[in-house]
CSV table of C-alpha atoms and ligand atoms in Angstrom, one decimal:
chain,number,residue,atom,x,y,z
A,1,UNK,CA,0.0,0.0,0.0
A,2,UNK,CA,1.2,3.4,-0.7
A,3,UNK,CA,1.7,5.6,2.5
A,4,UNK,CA,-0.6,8.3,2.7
A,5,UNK,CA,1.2,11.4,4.0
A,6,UNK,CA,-0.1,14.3,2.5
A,7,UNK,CA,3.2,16.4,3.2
A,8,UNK,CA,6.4,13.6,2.0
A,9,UNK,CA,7.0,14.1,-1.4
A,10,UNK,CA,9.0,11.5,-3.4
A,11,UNK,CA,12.3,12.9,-4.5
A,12,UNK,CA,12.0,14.0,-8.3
A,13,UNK,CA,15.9,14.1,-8.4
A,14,UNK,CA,17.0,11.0,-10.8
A,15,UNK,CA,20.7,9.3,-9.6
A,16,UNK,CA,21.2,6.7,-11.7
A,17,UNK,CA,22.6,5.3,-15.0
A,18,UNK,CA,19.8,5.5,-17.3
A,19,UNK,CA,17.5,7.4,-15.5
A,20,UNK,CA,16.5,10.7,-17.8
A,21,UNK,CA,16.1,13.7,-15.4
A,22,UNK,CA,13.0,15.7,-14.6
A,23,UNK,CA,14.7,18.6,-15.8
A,24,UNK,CA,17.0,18.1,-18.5
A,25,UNK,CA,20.1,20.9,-18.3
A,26,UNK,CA,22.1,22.4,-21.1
A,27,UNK,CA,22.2,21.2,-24.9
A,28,UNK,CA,19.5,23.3,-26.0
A,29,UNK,CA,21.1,23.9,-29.4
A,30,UNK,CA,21.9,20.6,-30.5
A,31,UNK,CA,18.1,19.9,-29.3
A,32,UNK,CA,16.8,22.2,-31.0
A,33,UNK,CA,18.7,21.7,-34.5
A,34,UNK,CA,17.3,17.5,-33.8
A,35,UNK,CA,14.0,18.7,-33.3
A,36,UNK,CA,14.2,20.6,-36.9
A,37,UNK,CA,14.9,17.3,-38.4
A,38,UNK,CA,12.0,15.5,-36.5
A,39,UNK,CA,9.5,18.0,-37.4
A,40,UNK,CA,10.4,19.1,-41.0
A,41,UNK,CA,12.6,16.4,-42.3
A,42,UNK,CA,15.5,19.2,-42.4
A,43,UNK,CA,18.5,16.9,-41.9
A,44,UNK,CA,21.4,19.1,-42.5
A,45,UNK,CA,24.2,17.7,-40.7
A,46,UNK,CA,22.3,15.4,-38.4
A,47,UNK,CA,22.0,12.5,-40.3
A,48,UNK,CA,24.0,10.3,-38.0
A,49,UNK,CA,25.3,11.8,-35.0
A,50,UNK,CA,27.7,10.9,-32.3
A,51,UNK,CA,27.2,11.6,-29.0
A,52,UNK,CA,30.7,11.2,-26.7
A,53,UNK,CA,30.7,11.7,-23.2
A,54,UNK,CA,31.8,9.6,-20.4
A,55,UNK,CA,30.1,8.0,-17.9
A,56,UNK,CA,27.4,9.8,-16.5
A,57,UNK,CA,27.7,12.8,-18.4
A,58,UNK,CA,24.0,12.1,-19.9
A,59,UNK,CA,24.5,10.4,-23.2
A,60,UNK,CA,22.1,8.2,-22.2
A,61,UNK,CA,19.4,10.5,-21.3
A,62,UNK,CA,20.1,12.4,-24.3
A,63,UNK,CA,18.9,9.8,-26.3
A,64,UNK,CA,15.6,9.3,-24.4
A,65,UNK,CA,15.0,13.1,-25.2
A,66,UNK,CA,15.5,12.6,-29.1
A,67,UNK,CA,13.3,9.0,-28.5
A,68,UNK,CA,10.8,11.4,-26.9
A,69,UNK,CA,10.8,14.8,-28.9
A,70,UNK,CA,11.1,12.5,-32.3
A,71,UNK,CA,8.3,9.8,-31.3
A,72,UNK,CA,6.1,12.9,-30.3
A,73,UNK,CA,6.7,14.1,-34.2
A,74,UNK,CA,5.4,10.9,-35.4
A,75,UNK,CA,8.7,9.1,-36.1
A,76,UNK,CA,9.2,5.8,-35.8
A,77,UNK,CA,12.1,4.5,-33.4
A,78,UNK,CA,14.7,1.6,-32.9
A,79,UNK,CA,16.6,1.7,-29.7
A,80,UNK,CA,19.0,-0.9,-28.7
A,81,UNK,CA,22.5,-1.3,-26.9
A,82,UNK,CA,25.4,-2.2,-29.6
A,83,UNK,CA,26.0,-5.2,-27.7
A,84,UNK,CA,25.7,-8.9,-28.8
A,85,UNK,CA,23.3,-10.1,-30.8
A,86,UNK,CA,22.0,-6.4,-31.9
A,87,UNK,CA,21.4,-6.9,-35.3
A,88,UNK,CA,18.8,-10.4,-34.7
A,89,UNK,CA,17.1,-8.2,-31.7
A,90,UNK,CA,16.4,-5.8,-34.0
A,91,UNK,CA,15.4,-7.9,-37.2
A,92,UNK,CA,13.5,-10.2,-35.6
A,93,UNK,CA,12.1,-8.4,-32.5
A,94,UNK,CA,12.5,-4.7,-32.9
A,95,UNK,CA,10.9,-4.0,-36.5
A,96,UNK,CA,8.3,-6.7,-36.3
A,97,UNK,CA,6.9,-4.8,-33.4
A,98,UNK,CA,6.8,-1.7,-35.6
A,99,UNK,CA,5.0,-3.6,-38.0
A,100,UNK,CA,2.5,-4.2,-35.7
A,101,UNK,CA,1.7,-0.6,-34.7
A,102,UNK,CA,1.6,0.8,-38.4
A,103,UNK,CA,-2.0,1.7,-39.5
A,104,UNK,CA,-3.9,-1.6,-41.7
A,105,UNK,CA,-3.4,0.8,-44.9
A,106,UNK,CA,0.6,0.8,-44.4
A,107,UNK,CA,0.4,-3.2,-43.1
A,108,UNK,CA,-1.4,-3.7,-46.1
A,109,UNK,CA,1.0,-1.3,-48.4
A,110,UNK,CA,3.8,-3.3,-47.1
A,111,UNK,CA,2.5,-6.4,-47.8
A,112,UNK,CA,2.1,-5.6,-51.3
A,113,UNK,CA,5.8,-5.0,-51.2
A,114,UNK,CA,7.4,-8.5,-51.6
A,115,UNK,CA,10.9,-7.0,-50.0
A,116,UNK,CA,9.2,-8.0,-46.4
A,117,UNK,CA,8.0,-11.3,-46.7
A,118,UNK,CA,5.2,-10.7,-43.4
A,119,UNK,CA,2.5,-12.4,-43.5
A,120,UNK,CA,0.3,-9.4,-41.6
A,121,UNK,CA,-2.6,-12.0,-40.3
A,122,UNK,CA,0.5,-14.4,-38.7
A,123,UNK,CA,1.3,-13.4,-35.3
A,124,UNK,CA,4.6,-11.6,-36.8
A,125,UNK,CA,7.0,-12.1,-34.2
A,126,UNK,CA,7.5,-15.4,-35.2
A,127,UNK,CA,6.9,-15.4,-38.8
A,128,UNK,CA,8.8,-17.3,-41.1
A,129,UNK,CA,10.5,-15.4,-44.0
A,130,UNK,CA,11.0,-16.3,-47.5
A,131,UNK,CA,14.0,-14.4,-47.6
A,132,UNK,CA,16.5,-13.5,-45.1
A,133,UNK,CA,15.7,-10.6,-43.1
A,134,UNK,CA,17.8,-8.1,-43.6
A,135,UNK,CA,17.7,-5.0,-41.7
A,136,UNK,CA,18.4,-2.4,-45.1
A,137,UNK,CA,15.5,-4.1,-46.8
A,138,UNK,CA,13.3,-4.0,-43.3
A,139,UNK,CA,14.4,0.0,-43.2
A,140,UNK,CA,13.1,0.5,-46.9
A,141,UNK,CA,10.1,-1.4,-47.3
A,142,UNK,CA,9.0,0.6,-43.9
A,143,UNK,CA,9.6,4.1,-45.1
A,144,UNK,CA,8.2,2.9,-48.6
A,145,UNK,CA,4.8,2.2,-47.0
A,146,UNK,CA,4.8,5.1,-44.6
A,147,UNK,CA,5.1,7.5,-47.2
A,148,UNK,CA,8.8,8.3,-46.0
A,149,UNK,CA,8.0,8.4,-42.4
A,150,UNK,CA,11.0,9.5,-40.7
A,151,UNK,CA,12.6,6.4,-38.8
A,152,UNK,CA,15.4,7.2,-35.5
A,153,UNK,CA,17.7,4.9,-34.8
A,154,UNK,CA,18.9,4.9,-31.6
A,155,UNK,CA,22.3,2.6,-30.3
A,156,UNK,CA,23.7,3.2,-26.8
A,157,UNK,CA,27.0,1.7,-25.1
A,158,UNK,CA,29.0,1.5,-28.4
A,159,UNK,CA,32.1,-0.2,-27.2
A,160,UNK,CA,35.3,-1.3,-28.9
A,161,UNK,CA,36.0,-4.6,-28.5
A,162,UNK,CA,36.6,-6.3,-31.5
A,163,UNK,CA,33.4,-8.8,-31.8
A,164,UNK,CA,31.2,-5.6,-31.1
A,165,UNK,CA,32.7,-3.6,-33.0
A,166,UNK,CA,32.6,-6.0,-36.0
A,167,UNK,CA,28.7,-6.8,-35.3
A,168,UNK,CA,28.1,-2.8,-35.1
A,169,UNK,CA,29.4,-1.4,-37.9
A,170,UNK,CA,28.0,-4.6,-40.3
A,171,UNK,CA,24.6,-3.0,-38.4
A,172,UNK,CA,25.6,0.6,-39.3
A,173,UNK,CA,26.4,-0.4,-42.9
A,174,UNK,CA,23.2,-2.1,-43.3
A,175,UNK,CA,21.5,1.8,-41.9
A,176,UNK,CA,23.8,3.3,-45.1
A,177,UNK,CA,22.7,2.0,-47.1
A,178,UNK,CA,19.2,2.2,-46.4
A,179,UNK,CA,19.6,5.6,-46.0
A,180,UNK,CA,21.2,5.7,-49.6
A,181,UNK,CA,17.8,4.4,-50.9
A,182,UNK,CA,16.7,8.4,-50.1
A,183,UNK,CA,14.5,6.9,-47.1
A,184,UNK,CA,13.9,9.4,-44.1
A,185,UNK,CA,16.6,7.8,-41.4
A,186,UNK,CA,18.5,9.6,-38.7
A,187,UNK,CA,20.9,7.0,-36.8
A,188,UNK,CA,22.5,8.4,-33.1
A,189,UNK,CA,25.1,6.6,-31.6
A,190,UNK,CA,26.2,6.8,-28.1
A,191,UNK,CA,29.6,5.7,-26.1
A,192,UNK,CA,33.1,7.3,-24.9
A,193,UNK,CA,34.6,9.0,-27.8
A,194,UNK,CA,37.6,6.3,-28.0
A,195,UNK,CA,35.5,3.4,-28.9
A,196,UNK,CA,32.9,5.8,-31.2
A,197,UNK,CA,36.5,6.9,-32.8
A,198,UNK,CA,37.2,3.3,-33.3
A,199,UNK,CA,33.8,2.7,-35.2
A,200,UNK,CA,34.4,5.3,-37.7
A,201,UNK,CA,38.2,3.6,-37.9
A,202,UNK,CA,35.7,0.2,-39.3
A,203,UNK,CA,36.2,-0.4,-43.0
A,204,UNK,CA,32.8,1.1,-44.9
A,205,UNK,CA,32.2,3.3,-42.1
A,206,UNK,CA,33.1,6.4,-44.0
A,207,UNK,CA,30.1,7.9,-43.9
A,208,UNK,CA,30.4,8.1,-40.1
A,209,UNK,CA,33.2,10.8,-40.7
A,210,UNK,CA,30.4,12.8,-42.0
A,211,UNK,CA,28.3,12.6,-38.3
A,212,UNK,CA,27.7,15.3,-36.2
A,213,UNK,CA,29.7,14.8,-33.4
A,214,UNK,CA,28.4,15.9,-29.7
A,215,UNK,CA,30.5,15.7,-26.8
A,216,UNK,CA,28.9,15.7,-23.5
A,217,UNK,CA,31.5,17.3,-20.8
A,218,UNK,CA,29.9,19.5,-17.7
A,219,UNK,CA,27.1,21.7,-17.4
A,220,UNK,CA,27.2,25.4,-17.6
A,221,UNK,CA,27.1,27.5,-14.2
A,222,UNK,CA,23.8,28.9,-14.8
A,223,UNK,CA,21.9,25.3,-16.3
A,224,UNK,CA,23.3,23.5,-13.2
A,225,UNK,CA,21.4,26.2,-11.5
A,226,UNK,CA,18.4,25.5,-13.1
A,227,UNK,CA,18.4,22.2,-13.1
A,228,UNK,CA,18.4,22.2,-9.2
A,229,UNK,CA,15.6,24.7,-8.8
A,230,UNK,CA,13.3,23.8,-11.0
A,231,UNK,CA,13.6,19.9,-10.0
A,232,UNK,CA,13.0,20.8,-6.9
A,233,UNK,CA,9.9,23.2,-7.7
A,234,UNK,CA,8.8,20.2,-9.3
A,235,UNK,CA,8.3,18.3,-6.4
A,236,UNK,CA,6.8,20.7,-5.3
A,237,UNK,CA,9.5,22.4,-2.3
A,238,UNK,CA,11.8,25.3,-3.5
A,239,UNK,CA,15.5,25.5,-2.8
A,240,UNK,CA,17.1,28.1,-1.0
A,241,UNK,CA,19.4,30.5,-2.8
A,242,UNK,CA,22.5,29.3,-0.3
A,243,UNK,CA,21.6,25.6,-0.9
A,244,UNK,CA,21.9,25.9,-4.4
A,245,UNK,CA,24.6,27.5,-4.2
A,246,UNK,CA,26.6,24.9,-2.0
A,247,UNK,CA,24.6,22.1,-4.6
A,248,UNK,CA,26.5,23.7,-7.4
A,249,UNK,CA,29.6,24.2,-6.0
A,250,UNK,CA,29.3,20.3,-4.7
A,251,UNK,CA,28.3,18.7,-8.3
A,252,UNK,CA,31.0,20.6,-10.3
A,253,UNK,CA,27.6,20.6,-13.0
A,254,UNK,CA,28.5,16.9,-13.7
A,255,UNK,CA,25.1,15.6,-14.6
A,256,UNK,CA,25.0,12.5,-12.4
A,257,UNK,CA,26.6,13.9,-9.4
A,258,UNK,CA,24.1,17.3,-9.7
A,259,UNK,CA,21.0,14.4,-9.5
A,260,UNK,CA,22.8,12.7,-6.4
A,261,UNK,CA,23.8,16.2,-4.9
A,262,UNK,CA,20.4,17.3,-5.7
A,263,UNK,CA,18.5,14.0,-4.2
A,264,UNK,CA,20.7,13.4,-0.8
A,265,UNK,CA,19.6,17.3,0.1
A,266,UNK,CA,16.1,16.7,-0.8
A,267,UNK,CA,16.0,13.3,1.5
A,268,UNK,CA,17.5,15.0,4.6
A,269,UNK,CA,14.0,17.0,5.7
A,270,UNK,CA,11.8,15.9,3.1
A,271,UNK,CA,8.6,17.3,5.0
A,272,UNK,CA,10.0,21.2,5.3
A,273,UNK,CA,9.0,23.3,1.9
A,274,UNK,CA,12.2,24.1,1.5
A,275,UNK,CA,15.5,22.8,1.0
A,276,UNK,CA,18.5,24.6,3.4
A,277,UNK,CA,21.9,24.8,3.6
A,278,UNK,CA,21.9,22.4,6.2
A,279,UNK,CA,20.4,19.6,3.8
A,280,UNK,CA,22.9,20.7,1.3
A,281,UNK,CA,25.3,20.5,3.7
A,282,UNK,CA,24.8,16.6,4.7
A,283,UNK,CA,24.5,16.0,0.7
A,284,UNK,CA,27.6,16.8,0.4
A,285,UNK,CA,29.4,13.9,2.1
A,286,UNK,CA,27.3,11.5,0.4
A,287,UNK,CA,27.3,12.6,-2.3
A,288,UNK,CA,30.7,12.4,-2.7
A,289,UNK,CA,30.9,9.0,-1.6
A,290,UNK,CA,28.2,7.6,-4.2
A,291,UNK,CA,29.6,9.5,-6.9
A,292,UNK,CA,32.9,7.5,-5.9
A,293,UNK,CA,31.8,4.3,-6.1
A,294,UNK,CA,29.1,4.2,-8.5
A,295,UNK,CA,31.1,6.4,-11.2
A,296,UNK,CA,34.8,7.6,-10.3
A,297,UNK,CA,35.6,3.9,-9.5
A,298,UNK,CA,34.1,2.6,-13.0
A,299,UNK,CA,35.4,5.2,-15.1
A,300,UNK,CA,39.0,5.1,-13.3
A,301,UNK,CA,38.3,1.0,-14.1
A,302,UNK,CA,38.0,1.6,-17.9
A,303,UNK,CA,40.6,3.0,-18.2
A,304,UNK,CA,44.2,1.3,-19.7
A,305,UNK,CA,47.1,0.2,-16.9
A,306,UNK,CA,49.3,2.8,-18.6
A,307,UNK,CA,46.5,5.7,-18.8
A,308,UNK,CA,46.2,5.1,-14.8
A,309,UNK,CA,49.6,5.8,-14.5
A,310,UNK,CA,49.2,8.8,-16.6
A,311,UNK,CA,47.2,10.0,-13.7
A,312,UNK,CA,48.5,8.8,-11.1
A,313,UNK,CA,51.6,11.0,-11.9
A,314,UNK,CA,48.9,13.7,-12.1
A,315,UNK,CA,47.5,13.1,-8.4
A,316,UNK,CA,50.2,14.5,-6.3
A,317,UNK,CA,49.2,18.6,-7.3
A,318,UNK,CA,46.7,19.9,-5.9
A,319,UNK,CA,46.1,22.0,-9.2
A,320,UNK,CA,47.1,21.8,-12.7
A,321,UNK,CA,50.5,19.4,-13.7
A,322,UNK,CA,53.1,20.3,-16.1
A,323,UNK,CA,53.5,17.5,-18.7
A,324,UNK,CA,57.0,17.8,-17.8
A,325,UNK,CA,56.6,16.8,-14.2
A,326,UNK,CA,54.4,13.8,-15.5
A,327,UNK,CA,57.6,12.9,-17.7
A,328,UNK,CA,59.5,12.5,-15.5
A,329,UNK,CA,57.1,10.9,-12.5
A,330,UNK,CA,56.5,8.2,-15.3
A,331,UNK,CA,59.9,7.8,-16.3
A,332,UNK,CA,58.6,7.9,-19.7
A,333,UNK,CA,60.0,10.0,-23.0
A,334,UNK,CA,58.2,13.2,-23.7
A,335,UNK,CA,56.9,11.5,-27.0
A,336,UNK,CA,55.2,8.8,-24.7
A,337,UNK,CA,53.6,10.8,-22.4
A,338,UNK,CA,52.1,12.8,-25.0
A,339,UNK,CA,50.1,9.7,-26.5
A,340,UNK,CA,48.7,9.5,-23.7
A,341,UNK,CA,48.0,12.7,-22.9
A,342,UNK,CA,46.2,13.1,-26.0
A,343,UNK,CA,43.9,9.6,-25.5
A,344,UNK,CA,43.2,11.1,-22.0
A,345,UNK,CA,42.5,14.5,-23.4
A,346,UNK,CA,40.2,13.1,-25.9
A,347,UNK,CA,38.2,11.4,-23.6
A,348,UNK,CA,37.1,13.6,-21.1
A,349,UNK,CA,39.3,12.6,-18.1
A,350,UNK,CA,41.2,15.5,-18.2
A,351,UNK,CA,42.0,18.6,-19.7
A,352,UNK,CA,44.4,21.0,-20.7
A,353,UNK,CA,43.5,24.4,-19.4
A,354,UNK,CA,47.1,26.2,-20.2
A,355,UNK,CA,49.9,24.9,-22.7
A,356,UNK,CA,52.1,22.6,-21.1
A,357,UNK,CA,49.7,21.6,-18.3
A,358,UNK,CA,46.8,19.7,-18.0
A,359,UNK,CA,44.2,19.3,-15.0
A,360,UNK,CA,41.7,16.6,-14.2
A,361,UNK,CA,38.4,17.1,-15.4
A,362,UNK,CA,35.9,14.8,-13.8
A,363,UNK,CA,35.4,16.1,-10.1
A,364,UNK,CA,36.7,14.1,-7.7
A,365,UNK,CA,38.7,12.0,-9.6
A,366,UNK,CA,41.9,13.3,-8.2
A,367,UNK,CA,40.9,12.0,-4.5
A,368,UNK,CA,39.8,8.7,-5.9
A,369,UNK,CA,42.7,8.2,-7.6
A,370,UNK,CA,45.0,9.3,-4.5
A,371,UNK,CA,42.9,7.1,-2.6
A,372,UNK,CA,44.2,4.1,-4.9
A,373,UNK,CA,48.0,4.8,-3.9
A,374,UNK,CA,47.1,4.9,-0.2
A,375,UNK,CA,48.2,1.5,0.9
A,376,UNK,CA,45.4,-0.8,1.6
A,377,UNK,CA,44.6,-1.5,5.4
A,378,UNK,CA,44.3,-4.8,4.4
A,379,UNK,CA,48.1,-5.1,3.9
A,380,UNK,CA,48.9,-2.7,6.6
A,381,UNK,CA,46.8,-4.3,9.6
A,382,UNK,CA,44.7,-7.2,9.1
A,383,UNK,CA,47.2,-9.4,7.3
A,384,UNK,CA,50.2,-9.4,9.7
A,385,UNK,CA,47.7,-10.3,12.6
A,386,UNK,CA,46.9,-13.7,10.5
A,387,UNK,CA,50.2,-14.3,10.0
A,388,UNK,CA,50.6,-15.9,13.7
A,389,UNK,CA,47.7,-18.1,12.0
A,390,UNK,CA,48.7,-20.0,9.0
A,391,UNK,CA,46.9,-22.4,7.5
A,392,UNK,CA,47.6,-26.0,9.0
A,393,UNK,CA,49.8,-28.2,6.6
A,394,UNK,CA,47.4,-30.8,4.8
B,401,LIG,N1,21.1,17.0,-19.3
B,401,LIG,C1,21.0,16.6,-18.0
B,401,LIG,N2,20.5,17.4,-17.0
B,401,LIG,C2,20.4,17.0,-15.8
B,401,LIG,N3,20.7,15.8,-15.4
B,401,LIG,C3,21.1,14.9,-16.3
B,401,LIG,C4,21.3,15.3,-17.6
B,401,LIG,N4,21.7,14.2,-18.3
B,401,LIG,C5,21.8,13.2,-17.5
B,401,LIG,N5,21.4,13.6,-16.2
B,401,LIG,C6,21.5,12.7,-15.0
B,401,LIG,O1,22.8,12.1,-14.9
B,401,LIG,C7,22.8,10.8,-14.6
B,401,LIG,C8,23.5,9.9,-15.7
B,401,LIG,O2,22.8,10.0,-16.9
B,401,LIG,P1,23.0,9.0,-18.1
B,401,LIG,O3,22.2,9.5,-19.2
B,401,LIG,O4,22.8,7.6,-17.6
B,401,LIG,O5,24.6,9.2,-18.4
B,401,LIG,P2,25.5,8.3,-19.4
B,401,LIG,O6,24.6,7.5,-20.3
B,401,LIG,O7,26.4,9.3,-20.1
B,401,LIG,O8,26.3,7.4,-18.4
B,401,LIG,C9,21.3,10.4,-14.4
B,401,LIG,O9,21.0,10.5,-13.0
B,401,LIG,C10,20.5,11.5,-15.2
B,401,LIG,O10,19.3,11.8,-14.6
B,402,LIG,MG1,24.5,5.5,-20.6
């Protein structure tokens, strides 16, 4: 049973991979620029587009806006994750549902057209084709029936590793040439620039080269600002000018951590109308601590043995590092350290603010990685005291 407290409001903050926000901060142009495409067909640029960003920088609710904002246009949508199997989810699961939900005119319309062999009156999930499905045949008999009817295609967590990568860009190829048919298809691919760079690396995948590229980094000062107050508004409280202050200065405007930031405040008093600094306050421990775990940890994961090292020969300043002092911290050449200062650089982690330096750009990074060098109590305490016990000899 739901409890029935007039005055607790559920948090509408949204931590979380995946979780779209109430709110959604910064991006307006590219938004807007998409939503040209959705509602006059004006493609421009934006027939494929690449959207970079690392974790928890909002690529993933980014494409849950165009999903929304397109669908709302009348589009049809395909939205999958690049991972195994993509190309038979969407063949034989994916598209056969959008059969279904076309009106009987364009069932029957594509019917007519022998490309998809569906038999309408079978339950078409499980239909048996004549010929093999093919998703570039799938894409054109659909837009063929609808009159053109714009089609979004949506792929998130495009990663590099070789079987993927194979399986993705044979998928992406199949969306060219579709798209070379003239048919109305806009294709949005998600992941951390690396591996996106490594798709349009693929053989055929020159027309990726041709993508609008988005990177997703921070928000802006003033849309971190917003984002606060008006999630907060709402759910139906208001946030007091100090607290959103201290929220801002706590989140850095890093999408997921302005959510957490955002959702630990509203849970300290969630009965008062407004949000203090006091709530702010106790956010900002745990905040930091989730943001840790559930992101810093990952990302710092991802990363290559030899980009770690690149930072941790960044951790000991407090500030900005000259690539000089990283030289010689890694023991590395000059030419060395720059290739991965570059990778780094292109991914997001960190950034160069002045020539000859660069900084870490995901906040809180630097403690988590500082944290890594510490030694581990582990080695430190608990495993000289089981020394006097070791095991008994078999
Ligand atoms: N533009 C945005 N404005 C405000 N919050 C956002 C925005 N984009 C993402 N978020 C929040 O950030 C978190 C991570 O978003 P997600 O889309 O999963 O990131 P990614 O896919 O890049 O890892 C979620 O809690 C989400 O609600
Ligand atoms: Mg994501």
């Amino acid at each position: 049973m739901r409890p029935e407290s007039t005055e607790h409001t559920n948090s509408p903050f949204r931590p979380g991979y995946s979780r779209p926000p109430l709110i959604f901060g910064g991006h307006q142009d590219e938004i807007e620029e998409f939503t040209e495409v959705f509602q006059h067909y004006d493609f421009g640029e934006n027939q494929s587009v690449l959207i970079s960003g690392l974790r928890g920088a909002g690529k993933t609710s980014m494409l849950s806006r165009l999903q929304d904002i397109a669908e709302t246009h009348g589009w049809l949508t395909i939205r999958d994750d690049a991972s195994k199997g993509l190309m038979d989810r969407v063949v034989g699961s994916t598209i056969p549902t959008i059969v279904n939900s076309l009106s009987d005119s364009e069932q029957t319309r594509l019917k007519s057209l022998s490309i998809l062999n569906v038999g309408i009156e079978l339950e078409i999930a499980d239909r048996s084709r004549t010929v093999a499905p093919s998703l570039r045949s799938d894409l054109v008999a659909i837009s063929q029936a609808t009159d053109n009817r714009g089609i979004l295609i949506l792929i998130d967590e495009v990663h590099s590793s070789k079987v993927r990568l194979r399986e993705l860009s044979r998928f992406a190829l199949e969306i060219s040439h579709a798209m070379s048919t003239g048919a109305n298809i806009m294709v949005a691919f998600a992941g951390v620039k690396v591996d996106l760079d490594q798709l349009m690396e693929q053989p055929h995948m020159t027309f990726l080269r041709r993508s609008r590229e988005v990177d997703f980094r921070r928000l802006s000062i003033g849309e971190t600002r917003r984002v606060l107050r008006e999630t907060t508004q709402v759910g139906g409280r208001t946030l007091a000018p100090d607290a959103e202050t201290h929220l801002v200065k706590i989140s850095q405007g890093y999408p997921y951590l302005v959510q957490l930031a955002g959702d630990y405040a509203w849970r300290n008093n969630p009965t008062s109308d407004t949000i203090s600094l006091v709530d702010a306050k106790v956010a900002q421990g745990k905040a930091k601590k989730a943001i840790e775990s559930r992101v810093i940890k990952k990302v710092y994961d991802d990363l290559s043995e030899m980009d770690q090292e690149f930072l941790r020969a960044m951790a000991p300043d407090d500030g900005r590092t000259k690539i000089s002092s990283i030289v010689s911290r890694m023991e590395k050449s000059d030419q060395y350290v720059q290739v991965y200062k570059q990778r780094l650089l292109d991914s997001g982690y960190v950034e160069s603010t002045s020539h000859g330096y660069v900084e870490f750009s995901l906040p809180y990074l630097r403690d988590y990685v500082r944290s890594t060098m510490e030694p581990h109590p582990a080695e430190s305490s608990g495993l000289s005291e089981w020394r006097a016990f070791p095991p008994p000899a078999p």
